mmCIF file of C-alpha atoms and ligand atoms in Angstrom:
data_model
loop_
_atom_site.group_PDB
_atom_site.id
_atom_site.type_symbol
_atom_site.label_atom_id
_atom_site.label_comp_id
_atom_site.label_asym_id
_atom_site.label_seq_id
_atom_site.Cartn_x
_atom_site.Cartn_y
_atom_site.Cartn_z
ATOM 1 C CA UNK A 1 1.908 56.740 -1.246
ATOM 2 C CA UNK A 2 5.116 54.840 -0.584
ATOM 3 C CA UNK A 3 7.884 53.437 -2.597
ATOM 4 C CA UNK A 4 7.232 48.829 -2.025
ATOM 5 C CA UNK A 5 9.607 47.226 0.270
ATOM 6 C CA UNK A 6 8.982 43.918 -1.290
ATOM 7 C CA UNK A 7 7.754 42.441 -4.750
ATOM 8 C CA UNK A 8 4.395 42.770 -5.108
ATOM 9 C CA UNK A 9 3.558 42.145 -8.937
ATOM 10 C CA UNK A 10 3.662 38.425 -10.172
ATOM 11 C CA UNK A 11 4.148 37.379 -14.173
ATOM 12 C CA UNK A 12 1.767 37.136 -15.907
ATOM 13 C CA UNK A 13 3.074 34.761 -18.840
ATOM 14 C CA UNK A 14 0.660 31.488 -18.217
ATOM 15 C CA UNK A 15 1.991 29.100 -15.872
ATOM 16 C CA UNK A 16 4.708 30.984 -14.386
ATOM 17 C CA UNK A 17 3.218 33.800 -12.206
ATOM 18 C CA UNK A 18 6.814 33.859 -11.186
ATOM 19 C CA UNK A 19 8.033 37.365 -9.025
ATOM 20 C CA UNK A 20 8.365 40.010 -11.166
ATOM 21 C CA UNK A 21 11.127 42.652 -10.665
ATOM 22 C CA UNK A 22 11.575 46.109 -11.693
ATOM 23 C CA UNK A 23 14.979 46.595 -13.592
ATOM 24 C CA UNK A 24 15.187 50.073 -14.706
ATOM 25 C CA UNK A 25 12.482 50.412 -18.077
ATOM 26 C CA UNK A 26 11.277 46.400 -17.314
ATOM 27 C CA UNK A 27 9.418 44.728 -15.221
ATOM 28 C CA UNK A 28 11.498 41.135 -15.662
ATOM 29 C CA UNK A 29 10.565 37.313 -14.203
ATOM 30 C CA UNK A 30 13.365 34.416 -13.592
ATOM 31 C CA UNK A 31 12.421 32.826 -16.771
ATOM 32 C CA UNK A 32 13.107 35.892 -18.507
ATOM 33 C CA UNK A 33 9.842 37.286 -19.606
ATOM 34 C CA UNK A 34 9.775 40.777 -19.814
ATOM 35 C CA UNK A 35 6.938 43.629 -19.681
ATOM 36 C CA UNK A 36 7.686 47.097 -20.967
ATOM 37 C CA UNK A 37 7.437 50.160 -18.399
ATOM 38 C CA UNK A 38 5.565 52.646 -20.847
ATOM 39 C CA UNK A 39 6.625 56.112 -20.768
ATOM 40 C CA UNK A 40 4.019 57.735 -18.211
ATOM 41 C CA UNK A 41 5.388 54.787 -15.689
ATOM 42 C CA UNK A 42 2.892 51.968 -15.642
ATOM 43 C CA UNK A 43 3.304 48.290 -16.940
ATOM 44 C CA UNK A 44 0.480 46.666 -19.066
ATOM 45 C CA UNK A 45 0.525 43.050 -17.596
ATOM 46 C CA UNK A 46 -2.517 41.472 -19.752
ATOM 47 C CA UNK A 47 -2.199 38.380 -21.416
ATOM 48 C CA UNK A 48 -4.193 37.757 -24.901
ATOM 49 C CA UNK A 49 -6.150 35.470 -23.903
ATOM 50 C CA UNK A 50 -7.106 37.992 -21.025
ATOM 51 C CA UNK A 51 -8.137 40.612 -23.614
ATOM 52 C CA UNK A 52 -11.238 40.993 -24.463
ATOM 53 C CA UNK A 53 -11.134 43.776 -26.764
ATOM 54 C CA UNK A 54 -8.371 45.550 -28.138
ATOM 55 C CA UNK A 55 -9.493 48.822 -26.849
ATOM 56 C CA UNK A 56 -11.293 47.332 -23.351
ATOM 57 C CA UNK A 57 -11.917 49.110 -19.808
ATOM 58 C CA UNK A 58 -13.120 52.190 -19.655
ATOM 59 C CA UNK A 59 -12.418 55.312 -22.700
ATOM 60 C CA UNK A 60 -10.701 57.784 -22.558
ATOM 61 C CA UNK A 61 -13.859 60.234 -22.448
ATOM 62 C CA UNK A 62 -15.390 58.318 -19.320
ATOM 63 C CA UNK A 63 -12.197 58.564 -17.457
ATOM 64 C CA UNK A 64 -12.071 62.592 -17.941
ATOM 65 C CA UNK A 65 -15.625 62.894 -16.828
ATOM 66 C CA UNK A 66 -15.124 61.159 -13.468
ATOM 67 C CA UNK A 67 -11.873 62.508 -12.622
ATOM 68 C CA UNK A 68 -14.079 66.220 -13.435
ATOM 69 C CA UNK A 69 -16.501 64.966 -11.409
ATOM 70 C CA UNK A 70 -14.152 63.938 -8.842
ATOM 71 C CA UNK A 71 -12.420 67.902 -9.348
ATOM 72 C CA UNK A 72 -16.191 69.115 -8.496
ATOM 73 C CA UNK A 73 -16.521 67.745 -5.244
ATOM 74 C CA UNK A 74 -18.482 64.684 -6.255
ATOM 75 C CA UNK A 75 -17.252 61.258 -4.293
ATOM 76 C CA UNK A 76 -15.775 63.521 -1.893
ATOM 77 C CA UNK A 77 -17.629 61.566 0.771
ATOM 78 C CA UNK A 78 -17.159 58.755 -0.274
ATOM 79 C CA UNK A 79 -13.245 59.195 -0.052
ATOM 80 C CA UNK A 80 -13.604 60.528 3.567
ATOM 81 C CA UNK A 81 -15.135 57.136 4.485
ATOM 82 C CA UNK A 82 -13.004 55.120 2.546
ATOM 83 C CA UNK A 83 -10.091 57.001 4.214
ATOM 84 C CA UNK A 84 -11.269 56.713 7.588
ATOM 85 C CA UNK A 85 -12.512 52.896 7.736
ATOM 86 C CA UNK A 86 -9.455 52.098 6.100
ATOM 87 C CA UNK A 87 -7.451 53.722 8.936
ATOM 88 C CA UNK A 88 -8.786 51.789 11.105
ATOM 89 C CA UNK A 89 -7.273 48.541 9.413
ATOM 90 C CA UNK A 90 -3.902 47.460 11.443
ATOM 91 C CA UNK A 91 -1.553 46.766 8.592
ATOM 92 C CA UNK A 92 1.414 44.802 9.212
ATOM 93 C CA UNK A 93 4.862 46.332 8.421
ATOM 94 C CA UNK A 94 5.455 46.691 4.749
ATOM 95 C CA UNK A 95 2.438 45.335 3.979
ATOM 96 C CA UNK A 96 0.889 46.723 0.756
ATOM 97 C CA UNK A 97 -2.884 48.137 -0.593
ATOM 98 C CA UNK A 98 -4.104 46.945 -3.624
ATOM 99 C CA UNK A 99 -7.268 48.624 -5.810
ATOM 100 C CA UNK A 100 -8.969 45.954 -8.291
ATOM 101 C CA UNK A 101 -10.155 48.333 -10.337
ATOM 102 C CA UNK A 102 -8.225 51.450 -9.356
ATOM 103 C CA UNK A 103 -9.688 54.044 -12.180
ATOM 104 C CA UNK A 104 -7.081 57.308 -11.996
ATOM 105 C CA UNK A 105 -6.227 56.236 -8.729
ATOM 106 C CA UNK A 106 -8.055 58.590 -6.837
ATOM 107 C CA UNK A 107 -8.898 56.356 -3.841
ATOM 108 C CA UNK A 108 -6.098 54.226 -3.668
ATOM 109 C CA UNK A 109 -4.015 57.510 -3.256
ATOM 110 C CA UNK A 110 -6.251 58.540 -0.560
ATOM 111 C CA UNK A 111 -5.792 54.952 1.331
ATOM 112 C CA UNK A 112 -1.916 54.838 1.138
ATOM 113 C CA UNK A 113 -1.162 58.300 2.173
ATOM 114 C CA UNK A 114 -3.639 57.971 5.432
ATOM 115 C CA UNK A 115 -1.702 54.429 5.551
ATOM 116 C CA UNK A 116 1.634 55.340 4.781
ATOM 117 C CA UNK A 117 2.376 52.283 2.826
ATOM 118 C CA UNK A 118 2.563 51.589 -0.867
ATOM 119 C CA UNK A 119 -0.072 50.471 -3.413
ATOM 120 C CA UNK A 120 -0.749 48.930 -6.627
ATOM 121 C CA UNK A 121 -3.574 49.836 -8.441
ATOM 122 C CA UNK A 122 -4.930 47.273 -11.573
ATOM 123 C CA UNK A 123 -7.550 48.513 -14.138
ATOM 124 C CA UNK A 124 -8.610 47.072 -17.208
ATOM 125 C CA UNK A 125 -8.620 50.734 -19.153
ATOM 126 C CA UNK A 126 -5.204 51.777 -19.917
ATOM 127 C CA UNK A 127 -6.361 55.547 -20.613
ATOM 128 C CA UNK A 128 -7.443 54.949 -16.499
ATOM 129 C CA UNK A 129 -3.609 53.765 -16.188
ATOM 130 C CA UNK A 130 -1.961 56.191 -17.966
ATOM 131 C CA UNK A 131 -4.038 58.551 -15.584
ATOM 132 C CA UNK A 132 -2.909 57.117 -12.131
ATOM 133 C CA UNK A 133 0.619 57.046 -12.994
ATOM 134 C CA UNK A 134 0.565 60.368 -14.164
ATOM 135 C CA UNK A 135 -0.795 62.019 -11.246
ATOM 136 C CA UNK A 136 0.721 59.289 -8.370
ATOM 137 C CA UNK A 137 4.479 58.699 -9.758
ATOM 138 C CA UNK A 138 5.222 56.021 -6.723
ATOM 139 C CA UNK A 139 2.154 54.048 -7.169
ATOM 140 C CA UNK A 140 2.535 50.673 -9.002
ATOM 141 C CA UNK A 141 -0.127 50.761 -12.222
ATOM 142 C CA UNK A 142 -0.832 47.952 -13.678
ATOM 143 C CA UNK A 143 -3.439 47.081 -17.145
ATOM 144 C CA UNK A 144 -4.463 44.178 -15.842
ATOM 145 C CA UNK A 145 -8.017 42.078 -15.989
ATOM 146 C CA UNK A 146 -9.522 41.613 -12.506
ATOM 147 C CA UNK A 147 -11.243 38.551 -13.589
ATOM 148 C CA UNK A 148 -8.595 36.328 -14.508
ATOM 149 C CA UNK A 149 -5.982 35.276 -12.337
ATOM 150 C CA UNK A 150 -4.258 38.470 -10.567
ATOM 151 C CA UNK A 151 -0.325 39.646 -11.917
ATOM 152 C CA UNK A 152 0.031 39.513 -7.843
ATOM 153 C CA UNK A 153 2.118 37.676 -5.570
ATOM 154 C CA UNK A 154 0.458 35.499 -3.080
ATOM 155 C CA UNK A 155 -0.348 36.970 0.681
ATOM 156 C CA UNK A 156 1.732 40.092 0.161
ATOM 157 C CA UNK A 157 -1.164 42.540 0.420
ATOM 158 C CA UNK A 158 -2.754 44.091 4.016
ATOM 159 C CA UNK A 159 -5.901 45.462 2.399
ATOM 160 C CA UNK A 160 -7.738 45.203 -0.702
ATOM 161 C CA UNK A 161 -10.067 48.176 -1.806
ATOM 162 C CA UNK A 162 -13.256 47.369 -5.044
ATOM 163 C CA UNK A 163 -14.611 51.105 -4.997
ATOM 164 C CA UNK A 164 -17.659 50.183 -7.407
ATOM 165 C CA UNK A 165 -15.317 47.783 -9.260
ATOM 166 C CA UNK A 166 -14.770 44.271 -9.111
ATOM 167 C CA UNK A 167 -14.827 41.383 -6.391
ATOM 168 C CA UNK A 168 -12.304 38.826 -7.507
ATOM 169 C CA UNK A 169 -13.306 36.851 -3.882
ATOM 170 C CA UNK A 170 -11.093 33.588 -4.137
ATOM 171 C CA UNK A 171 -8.253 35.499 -5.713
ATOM 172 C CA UNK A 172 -8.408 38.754 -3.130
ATOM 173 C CA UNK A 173 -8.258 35.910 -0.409
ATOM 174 C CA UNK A 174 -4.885 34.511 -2.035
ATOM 175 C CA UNK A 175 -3.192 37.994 -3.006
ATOM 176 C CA UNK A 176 -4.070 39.075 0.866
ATOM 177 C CA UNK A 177 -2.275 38.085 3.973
ATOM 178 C CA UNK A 178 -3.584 35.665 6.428
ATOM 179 C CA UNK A 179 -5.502 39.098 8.532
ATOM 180 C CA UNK A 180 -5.749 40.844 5.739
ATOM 181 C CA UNK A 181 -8.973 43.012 4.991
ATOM 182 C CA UNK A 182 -10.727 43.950 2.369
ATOM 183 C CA UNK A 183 -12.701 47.486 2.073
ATOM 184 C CA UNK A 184 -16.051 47.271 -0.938
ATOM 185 C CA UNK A 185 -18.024 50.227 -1.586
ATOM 186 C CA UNK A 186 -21.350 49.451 -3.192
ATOM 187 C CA UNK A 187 -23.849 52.089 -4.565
ATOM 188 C CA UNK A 188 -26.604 52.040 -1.639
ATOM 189 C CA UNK A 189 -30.232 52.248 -2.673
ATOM 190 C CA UNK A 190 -30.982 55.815 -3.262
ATOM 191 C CA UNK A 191 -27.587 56.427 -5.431
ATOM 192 C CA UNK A 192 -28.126 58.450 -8.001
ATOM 193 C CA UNK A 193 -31.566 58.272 -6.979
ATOM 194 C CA UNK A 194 -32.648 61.931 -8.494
ATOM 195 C CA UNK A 195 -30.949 61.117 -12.123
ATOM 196 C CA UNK A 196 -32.546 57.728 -11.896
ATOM 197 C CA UNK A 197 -36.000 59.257 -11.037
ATOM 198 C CA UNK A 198 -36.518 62.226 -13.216
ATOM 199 C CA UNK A 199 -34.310 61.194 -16.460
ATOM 200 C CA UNK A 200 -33.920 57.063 -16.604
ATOM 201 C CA UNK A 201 -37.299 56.725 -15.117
ATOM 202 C CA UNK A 202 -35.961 53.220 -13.283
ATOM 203 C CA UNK A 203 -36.226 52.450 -9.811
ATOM 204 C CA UNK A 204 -34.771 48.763 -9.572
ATOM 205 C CA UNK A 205 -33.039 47.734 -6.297
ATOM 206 C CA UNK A 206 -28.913 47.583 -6.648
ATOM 207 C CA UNK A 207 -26.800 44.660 -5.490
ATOM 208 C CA UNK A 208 -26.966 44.824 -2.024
ATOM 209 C CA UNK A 209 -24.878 44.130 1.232
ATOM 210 C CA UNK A 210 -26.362 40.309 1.033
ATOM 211 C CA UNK A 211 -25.293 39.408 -2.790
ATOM 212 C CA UNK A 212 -22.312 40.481 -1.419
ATOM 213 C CA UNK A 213 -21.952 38.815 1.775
ATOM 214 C CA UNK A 214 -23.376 35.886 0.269
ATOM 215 C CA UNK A 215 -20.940 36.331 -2.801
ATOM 216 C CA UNK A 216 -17.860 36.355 -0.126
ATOM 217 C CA UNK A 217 -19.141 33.494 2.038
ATOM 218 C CA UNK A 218 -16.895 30.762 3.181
ATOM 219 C CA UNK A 219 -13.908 33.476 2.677
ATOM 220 C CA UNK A 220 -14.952 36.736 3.473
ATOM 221 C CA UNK A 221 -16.782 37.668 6.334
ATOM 222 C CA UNK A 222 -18.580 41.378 7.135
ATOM 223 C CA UNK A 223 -16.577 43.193 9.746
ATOM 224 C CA UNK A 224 -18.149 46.548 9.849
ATOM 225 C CA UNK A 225 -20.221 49.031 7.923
ATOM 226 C CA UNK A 226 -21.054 52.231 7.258
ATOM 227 C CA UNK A 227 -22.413 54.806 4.514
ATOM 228 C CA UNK A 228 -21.140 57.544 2.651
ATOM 229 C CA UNK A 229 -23.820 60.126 1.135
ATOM 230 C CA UNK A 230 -23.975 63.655 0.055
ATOM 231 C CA UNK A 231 -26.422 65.755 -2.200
ATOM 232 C CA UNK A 232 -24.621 68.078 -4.719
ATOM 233 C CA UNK A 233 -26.119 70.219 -7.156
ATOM 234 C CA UNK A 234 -24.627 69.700 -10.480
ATOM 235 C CA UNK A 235 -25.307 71.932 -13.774
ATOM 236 C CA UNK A 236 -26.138 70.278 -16.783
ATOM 237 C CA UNK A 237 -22.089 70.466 -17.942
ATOM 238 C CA UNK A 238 -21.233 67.444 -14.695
ATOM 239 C CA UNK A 239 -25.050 66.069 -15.189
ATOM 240 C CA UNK A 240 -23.405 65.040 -18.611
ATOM 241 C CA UNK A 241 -20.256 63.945 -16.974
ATOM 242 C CA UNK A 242 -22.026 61.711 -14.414
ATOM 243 C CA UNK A 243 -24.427 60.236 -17.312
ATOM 244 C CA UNK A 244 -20.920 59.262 -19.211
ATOM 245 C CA UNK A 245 -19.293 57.990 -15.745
ATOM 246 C CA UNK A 246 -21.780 56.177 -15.200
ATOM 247 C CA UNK A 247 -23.056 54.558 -18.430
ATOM 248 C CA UNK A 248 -26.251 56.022 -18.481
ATOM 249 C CA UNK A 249 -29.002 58.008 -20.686
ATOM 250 C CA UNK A 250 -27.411 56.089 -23.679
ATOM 251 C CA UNK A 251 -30.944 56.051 -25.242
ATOM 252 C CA UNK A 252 -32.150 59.257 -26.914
ATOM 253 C CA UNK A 253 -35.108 60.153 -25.190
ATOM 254 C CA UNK A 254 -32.961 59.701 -21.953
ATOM 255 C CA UNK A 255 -30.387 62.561 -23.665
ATOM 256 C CA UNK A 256 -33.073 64.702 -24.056
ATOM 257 C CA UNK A 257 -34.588 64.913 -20.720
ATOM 258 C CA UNK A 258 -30.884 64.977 -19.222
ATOM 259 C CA UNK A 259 -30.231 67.845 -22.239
ATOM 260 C CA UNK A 260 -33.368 69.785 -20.711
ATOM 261 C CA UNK A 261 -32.470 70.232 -17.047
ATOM 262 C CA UNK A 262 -30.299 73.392 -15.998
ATOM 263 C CA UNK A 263 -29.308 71.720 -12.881
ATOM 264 C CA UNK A 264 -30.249 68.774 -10.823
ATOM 265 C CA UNK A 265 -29.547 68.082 -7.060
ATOM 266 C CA UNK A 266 -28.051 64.639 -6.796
ATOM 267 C CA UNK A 267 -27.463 62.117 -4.273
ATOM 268 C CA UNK A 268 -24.546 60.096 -3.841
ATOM 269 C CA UNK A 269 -24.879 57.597 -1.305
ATOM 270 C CA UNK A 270 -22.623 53.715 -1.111
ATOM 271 C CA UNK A 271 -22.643 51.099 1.515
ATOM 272 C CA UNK A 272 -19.026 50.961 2.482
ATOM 273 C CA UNK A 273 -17.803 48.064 3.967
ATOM 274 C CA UNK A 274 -14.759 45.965 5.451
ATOM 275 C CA UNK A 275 -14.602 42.334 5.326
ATOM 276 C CA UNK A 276 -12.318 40.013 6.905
ATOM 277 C CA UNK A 277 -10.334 37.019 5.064
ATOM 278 C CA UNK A 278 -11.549 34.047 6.974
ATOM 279 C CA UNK A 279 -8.548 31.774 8.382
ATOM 280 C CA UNK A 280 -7.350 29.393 6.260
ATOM 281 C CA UNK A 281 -9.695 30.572 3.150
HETATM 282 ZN ZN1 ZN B 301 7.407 34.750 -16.271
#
């Protein structure tokens, strides 16, 4: 991941979303509003009115279980794929990545070293903050809420990754340049479908390629596809770690099947796609 070659984050003070730049501990705008750089090296950009709760986004707990899972091997797939459609995107010089919904950072990282270009990464969970900039000092991390109106300048980004997050669609199209792309990895149907068989006992269909296609229309189109899966066996210490990454087996009989198995074999499988920004969207 690179150092920016050009301001990237916007303010996020209502009604200015004027450039923000970084002046040593600050992030500062032309009308002088100012935004702490905390300690570990990120910027919390939200707004109260943006807030939902005071302690929103993802815990602290559920962002140690995926980054273990992550450790274990798990979404290792998925990161190859994500890696190698994204190298096939032709970014302009300079042009930035940015990750609505970025977790620890784990992807984004992946993208902008196989890019060579810089990233921000936004996440509603500042203990998921805290994480990225620890482990990716020249990333830009930013606690910010994807569905409000983006801390981002306008048309400065080349590519736009929502790895199970959000899909902001009319502000990715005005944060992204006029061929810029944007890379969505969805949970396919049989995600997860072992843990969703033999412990949650549920079998409904996910949100698939058309909600999101028809979510996107009129400013996204579908440029290509493809699918990420692998089957690890996990012992009951990252079954436990998926159920809290996950939000799942929250009721108790759920805990107790999930508490009985010694191991499970499970599948990880997401649609990954790239969409274009339609001209003039
Ligand atoms: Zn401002």
């Amino acid at each position: 991941m690179q150092l920016p070659h050009q301001a990237l984050l916007a303010c996020s003070v209502r009604d200015c979303g004027a450039d923000l730049e970084r002046v040593q501990r600050l992030w500062r705008c032309s009308a002088g509003h100012c935004f702490d750089v905390a300690r570990s090296g990120y910027v919390n950009l939200l707004q109260p009115q943006d807030r939902r709760s005071l302690d929103a986004g993802d815990s602290r707990r559920t962002v140690e279980a995926r980054r273990a899972l992550l450790d274990a091997g798990f979404g290792a797939a998925l990161r190859q794929c994500v890696q190698t459609l994204a190298s096939t995107v032709a970014l302009e010089h300079g042009a930035a990545v940015v990750d609505f919904g970025c977790g620890d950072g784990h992807f984004l990282d992946a993208v902008c070293t196989a890019l060579g270009c810089a990233g921000v990464g936004l996440d509603l969970s500042p203990h998921a903050i805290e994480s990225a900039a620890k482990r990716h000092a020249h990333g830009i991390w930013v606690v910010a809420n994807a569905d409000r109106r983006l801390p981002l300048r306008t048309g400065v980004f080349g590519l736009a990754l929502s790895i199970d997050g959000r899909r902001p669609g009319a502000e990715a199209a005005r944060v992204l340049s006029e061929r810029g792309t944007w890379l969505i990895a969805i949970p396919a149907d049989d995600d997860l479908c072992e843990l969703r068989e033999t412990v949650l006992g549920e079998s409904r269909p996910r949100a698939g390629i058309e909600r999101v296609e028809a979510e996107l229309r009129g400013l996204f189109q579908l440029h290509e596809k493809r699918t990420a899966r692998a089957t690890l066996r996990l012992d009951r210490n990252d079954l436990e770690r998926l159920a809290l990454a996950t939000y799942r087996c929250a009721r108790r009989a759920e805990r107790e099947k999930l508490e009985s198995l010694t191991h499970l074999d499970v599948t990880t499988s997401h649609d990954v796609l790239l969409f274009r920004r339609m001209p003039g969207a």
